[in-house]
CSV table of C-alpha atoms in Angstrom, one decimal:
chain,number,residue,atom,x,y,z
B,1,UNK,CA,25.7,-55.6,2.0
B,2,UNK,CA,24.3,-55.1,5.5
B,3,UNK,CA,21.6,-57.6,6.5
B,4,UNK,CA,19.8,-57.5,9.8
B,5,UNK,CA,17.7,-60.4,10.9
B,6,UNK,CA,15.2,-60.4,13.8
B,7,UNK,CA,17.4,-58.1,16.0
B,8,UNK,CA,16.1,-57.7,19.5
B,9,UNK,CA,17.4,-55.7,22.5
B,10,UNK,CA,16.2,-55.6,26.1
B,11,UNK,CA,16.9,-53.6,29.2
B,12,UNK,CA,16.0,-54.2,32.9
B,13,UNK,CA,13.7,-51.6,34.5
B,14,UNK,CA,12.6,-51.9,38.1
B,15,UNK,CA,13.6,-55.6,38.0
B,16,UNK,CA,11.5,-56.3,34.9
B,17,UNK,CA,12.7,-56.9,31.3
B,18,UNK,CA,11.7,-54.2,28.9
B,19,UNK,CA,11.9,-54.8,25.2
B,20,UNK,CA,13.4,-51.9,23.2
B,21,UNK,CA,13.9,-53.6,19.9
B,22,UNK,CA,11.6,-56.4,18.7
B,23,UNK,CA,12.6,-58.6,15.7
B,24,UNK,CA,14.0,-55.8,13.6
B,25,UNK,CA,14.9,-56.9,10.1
B,26,UNK,CA,16.1,-54.9,7.1
B,27,UNK,CA,19.0,-54.6,4.6
B,28,UNK,CA,21.1,-51.9,3.1
B,29,UNK,CA,22.6,-52.4,-0.4
B,30,UNK,CA,26.0,-51.3,-1.5
B,31,UNK,CA,26.0,-47.5,-2.1
B,32,UNK,CA,22.5,-47.1,-0.7
B,33,UNK,CA,21.4,-44.3,1.7
B,34,UNK,CA,18.8,-45.5,4.2
B,35,UNK,CA,17.2,-43.0,6.5
B,36,UNK,CA,15.8,-44.3,9.8
B,37,UNK,CA,13.2,-42.1,11.3
B,38,UNK,CA,10.3,-42.4,13.8
B,39,UNK,CA,8.9,-40.9,17.0
B,40,UNK,CA,11.1,-40.1,20.0
B,41,UNK,CA,11.7,-43.3,22.0
B,42,UNK,CA,11.1,-45.6,19.1
B,43,UNK,CA,14.6,-47.2,19.5
B,44,UNK,CA,16.4,-45.5,16.7
B,45,UNK,CA,19.6,-44.6,18.6
B,46,UNK,CA,19.6,-48.0,20.3
B,47,UNK,CA,19.4,-49.7,17.0
B,48,UNK,CA,22.5,-47.7,15.8
B,49,UNK,CA,24.4,-48.7,18.9
B,50,UNK,CA,23.5,-52.4,18.5
B,51,UNK,CA,24.6,-52.4,14.9
B,52,UNK,CA,28.0,-50.9,15.9
B,53,UNK,CA,28.4,-53.3,18.9
B,54,UNK,CA,28.2,-50.5,21.6
B,55,UNK,CA,25.2,-52.4,22.9
B,56,UNK,CA,24.8,-56.2,22.7
B,57,UNK,CA,21.8,-57.6,21.0
B,58,UNK,CA,19.6,-60.0,22.9
B,59,UNK,CA,18.8,-61.9,19.8
B,60,UNK,CA,19.0,-61.9,16.0
B,61,UNK,CA,21.9,-61.7,13.6
B,62,UNK,CA,23.9,-58.9,11.8
B,63,UNK,CA,25.7,-59.6,8.5
B,64,UNK,CA,28.2,-57.4,6.6
B,65,UNK,CA,29.0,-58.6,3.1
B,66,UNK,CA,27.6,-62.0,4.1
B,67,UNK,CA,29.9,-62.2,7.1
B,68,UNK,CA,28.2,-62.7,10.5
B,69,UNK,CA,29.5,-59.8,12.7
B,70,UNK,CA,26.9,-60.3,15.5
B,71,UNK,CA,29.5,-61.4,18.1
B,72,UNK,CA,32.3,-59.1,17.0
B,73,UNK,CA,33.6,-56.3,19.2
B,74,UNK,CA,33.4,-52.6,18.3
B,75,UNK,CA,37.0,-52.6,17.1
B,76,UNK,CA,36.4,-55.7,15.1
B,77,UNK,CA,33.4,-54.2,13.4
B,78,UNK,CA,35.3,-51.0,12.7
B,79,UNK,CA,38.0,-53.1,11.0
B,80,UNK,CA,35.4,-55.0,9.1
B,81,UNK,CA,34.2,-51.7,7.6
B,82,UNK,CA,31.6,-50.1,9.9
B,83,UNK,CA,31.8,-46.5,10.9
B,84,UNK,CA,29.8,-44.6,13.5
B,85,UNK,CA,29.1,-41.0,14.5
B,86,UNK,CA,27.5,-40.5,18.0
B,87,UNK,CA,24.5,-38.3,18.6
B,88,UNK,CA,26.4,-37.0,21.7
B,89,UNK,CA,30.1,-37.2,20.9
B,90,UNK,CA,32.6,-38.2,23.7
B,91,UNK,CA,35.3,-35.8,24.8
B,92,UNK,CA,39.0,-36.6,25.2
B,93,UNK,CA,41.0,-34.3,27.4
B,94,UNK,CA,44.6,-34.1,26.3
B,95,UNK,CA,44.0,-35.2,22.8
B,96,UNK,CA,44.1,-32.7,19.9
B,97,UNK,CA,41.7,-32.5,17.1
B,98,UNK,CA,44.5,-33.3,14.6
B,99,UNK,CA,45.5,-36.5,16.6
B,100,UNK,CA,41.9,-37.6,16.8
B,101,UNK,CA,41.5,-37.3,13.0
B,102,UNK,CA,44.7,-39.3,12.5
B,103,UNK,CA,43.5,-42.0,14.9
B,104,UNK,CA,40.2,-42.2,13.1
B,105,UNK,CA,41.9,-42.5,9.8
B,106,UNK,CA,44.3,-45.2,11.0
B,107,UNK,CA,47.3,-43.3,9.6
B,108,UNK,CA,49.2,-40.0,9.9
B,109,UNK,CA,47.2,-37.5,7.9
B,110,UNK,CA,48.9,-34.5,6.1
B,111,UNK,CA,47.8,-31.2,7.5
B,112,UNK,CA,45.9,-30.3,4.3
B,113,UNK,CA,43.8,-33.5,4.5
B,114,UNK,CA,42.9,-32.7,8.2
B,115,UNK,CA,41.9,-29.2,7.1
B,116,UNK,CA,39.8,-30.5,4.3
B,117,UNK,CA,38.0,-32.8,6.6
B,118,UNK,CA,37.2,-30.0,9.1
B,119,UNK,CA,36.3,-27.5,6.3
B,120,UNK,CA,33.9,-30.2,5.0
B,121,UNK,CA,31.9,-30.0,8.2
B,122,UNK,CA,31.9,-26.2,8.5
B,123,UNK,CA,34.9,-25.6,10.8
B,124,UNK,CA,37.7,-23.0,10.1
B,125,UNK,CA,40.3,-25.8,10.0
B,126,UNK,CA,43.6,-24.3,11.1
B,127,UNK,CA,42.0,-22.8,14.3
B,128,UNK,CA,41.0,-26.3,15.5
B,129,UNK,CA,43.9,-28.6,14.6
B,130,UNK,CA,45.8,-27.9,17.9
B,131,UNK,CA,42.7,-27.6,20.1
B,132,UNK,CA,42.0,-30.3,22.7
B,133,UNK,CA,38.8,-32.4,22.3
B,134,UNK,CA,37.5,-31.4,25.7
B,135,UNK,CA,35.1,-29.2,27.5
B,136,UNK,CA,36.4,-26.0,25.9
B,137,UNK,CA,34.6,-27.0,22.7
B,138,UNK,CA,30.8,-26.4,22.3
B,139,UNK,CA,28.4,-29.2,21.6
B,140,UNK,CA,28.0,-28.1,18.0
B,141,UNK,CA,31.8,-28.0,17.5
B,142,UNK,CA,32.1,-31.5,19.0
B,143,UNK,CA,29.3,-32.8,16.8
B,144,UNK,CA,31.1,-31.5,13.6
B,145,UNK,CA,34.5,-32.9,14.7
B,146,UNK,CA,32.8,-36.3,15.4
B,147,UNK,CA,31.4,-36.3,11.9
B,148,UNK,CA,34.7,-35.4,10.4
B,149,UNK,CA,36.3,-38.4,12.2
B,150,UNK,CA,33.7,-40.7,10.8
B,151,UNK,CA,34.6,-39.3,7.3
B,152,UNK,CA,38.3,-39.6,7.8
B,153,UNK,CA,38.4,-43.2,6.7
B,154,UNK,CA,36.5,-45.0,3.9
B,155,UNK,CA,33.9,-47.5,5.2
B,156,UNK,CA,31.7,-50.1,3.7
B,157,UNK,CA,28.9,-48.6,5.7
B,158,UNK,CA,28.7,-45.6,8.0
B,159,UNK,CA,26.0,-44.8,10.6
B,160,UNK,CA,25.2,-41.2,11.6
B,161,UNK,CA,22.9,-40.7,14.6
B,162,UNK,CA,21.1,-37.4,14.1
B,163,UNK,CA,24.0,-35.5,12.4
B,164,UNK,CA,21.9,-32.3,12.3
B,165,UNK,CA,21.6,-32.0,16.1
B,166,UNK,CA,23.4,-29.0,17.6
B,167,UNK,CA,24.9,-27.5,14.4
B,168,UNK,CA,23.9,-24.2,12.7
B,169,UNK,CA,22.2,-24.0,9.3
B,170,UNK,CA,25.4,-23.1,7.4
B,171,UNK,CA,27.3,-26.0,8.9
B,172,UNK,CA,24.3,-28.3,8.2
B,173,UNK,CA,24.4,-27.2,4.5
B,174,UNK,CA,28.1,-28.1,4.3
B,175,UNK,CA,27.3,-31.5,5.9
B,176,UNK,CA,24.4,-32.2,3.4
B,177,UNK,CA,26.8,-31.4,0.6
B,178,UNK,CA,29.3,-33.9,1.9
B,179,UNK,CA,26.6,-36.6,2.2
B,180,UNK,CA,25.5,-35.9,-1.4
B,181,UNK,CA,29.1,-36.4,-2.6
B,182,UNK,CA,29.4,-39.7,-0.8
B,183,UNK,CA,26.0,-40.8,-2.0
B,184,UNK,CA,26.8,-39.9,-5.6
B,185,UNK,CA,30.1,-41.9,-5.6
B,186,UNK,CA,28.1,-45.0,-4.5
B,187,UNK,CA,31.3,-46.3,-2.9
B,188,UNK,CA,29.9,-46.4,0.7
B,189,UNK,CA,26.5,-47.2,2.2
B,190,UNK,CA,25.1,-44.8,4.6
B,191,UNK,CA,22.5,-45.1,7.4
B,192,UNK,CA,21.3,-41.8,8.8
B,193,UNK,CA,19.0,-41.5,11.8
B,194,UNK,CA,17.1,-38.2,11.4
B,195,UNK,CA,13.8,-36.3,11.4
B,196,UNK,CA,15.3,-33.6,9.1
B,197,UNK,CA,13.3,-33.2,5.9
B,198,UNK,CA,16.3,-32.3,3.7
B,199,UNK,CA,18.2,-35.5,4.7
B,200,UNK,CA,15.0,-37.6,4.3
B,201,UNK,CA,14.6,-36.2,0.7
B,202,UNK,CA,18.1,-37.6,-0.1
B,203,UNK,CA,17.3,-41.2,0.9
B,204,UNK,CA,17.1,-44.1,-1.5
B,205,UNK,CA,14.8,-45.7,1.1
B,206,UNK,CA,13.3,-44.7,4.4
B,207,UNK,CA,12.6,-47.0,7.4
B,208,UNK,CA,10.0,-46.0,10.0
B,209,UNK,CA,10.6,-47.3,13.4
B,210,UNK,CA,7.9,-47.2,16.1
B,211,UNK,CA,7.9,-48.8,19.5
B,212,UNK,CA,11.1,-50.8,18.6
B,213,UNK,CA,9.6,-52.4,15.5
B,214,UNK,CA,9.8,-51.7,11.8
B,215,UNK,CA,6.4,-50.2,11.0
B,216,UNK,CA,7.2,-49.6,7.3
B,217,UNK,CA,10.1,-49.4,4.9
B,218,UNK,CA,10.1,-48.1,1.3
B,219,UNK,CA,10.9,-45.3,-1.1
B,220,UNK,CA,10.1,-41.7,-0.3
B,221,UNK,CA,6.9,-41.9,-2.4
B,222,UNK,CA,5.8,-45.0,-0.6
B,223,UNK,CA,6.5,-43.6,2.8
B,224,UNK,CA,5.2,-40.0,2.5
B,225,UNK,CA,1.8,-40.5,4.2
B,226,UNK,CA,3.3,-42.4,7.1
B,227,UNK,CA,6.1,-39.7,7.6
B,228,UNK,CA,3.6,-36.9,7.6
B,229,UNK,CA,1.8,-38.5,10.6
B,230,UNK,CA,5.1,-38.8,12.4
B,231,UNK,CA,6.1,-35.2,11.7
B,232,UNK,CA,2.7,-33.9,12.8
B,233,UNK,CA,3.1,-35.8,16.1
B,234,UNK,CA,6.7,-34.4,16.6
B,235,UNK,CA,5.5,-30.8,15.9
B,236,UNK,CA,2.7,-31.2,18.4
B,237,UNK,CA,5.1,-32.5,21.1
B,238,UNK,CA,7.6,-29.6,20.3
B,239,UNK,CA,4.8,-27.1,20.8
B,240,UNK,CA,3.8,-28.6,24.1
B,241,UNK,CA,7.4,-28.4,25.3
B,242,UNK,CA,7.7,-24.8,24.2
B,243,UNK,CA,4.4,-23.9,26.0
B,244,UNK,CA,5.6,-25.7,29.1
B,245,UNK,CA,8.8,-23.7,29.2
B,246,UNK,CA,6.9,-20.4,28.7
B,247,UNK,CA,4.6,-21.3,31.6
B,248,UNK,CA,7.6,-22.1,33.8
B,249,UNK,CA,9.1,-18.7,33.0
């Protein structure tokens, strides 16, 4: 359903070309959930943005249902069936939550449908419909609204970049339940970028990205030893950050 062949992406740093993604190849079947994980700075979010067309690939091809979408714009990819939820959602002063959901769905949504979408990501729906998508909303609220917009319209494949970031445990549980419902239906494919164990345990397959390359891809059982090493490294880095903050204080 989604096939990625030898995808590369470069940036310029201090006048020199730096490779962020190097010959990344993988596929996602119809109805499959693929979790992409890996150390910080491994290129996960960049890969998501390249797939959606937010960033332009330096090389390689992207196919959706055997159609080459490599040169398509973001809008064209969305029309072809790709959905995307940002790690850091954009804000739109002057636009209400209800209008944003309708725009995402591509049609005028009944109030009940808007409420159901918001309730599904842990928001008290009627309190938010008339609110503007601006700086008055917290980061966690913005994140949940962003996910609701991604779920407002059926997609062939939807990409979620660290959906657990910035939301509380109760809202996260609601989100996991929604992912489980989508996954059970097998009507949409899902790519989730995450370190979160509960999401990883839901995956059909897991892809480990390191230094912009696919280090390994396989089932949970095949990937467990590799993932334990990544998690141990992440925990160590988190401890160092915590200690550094304490020393600064």
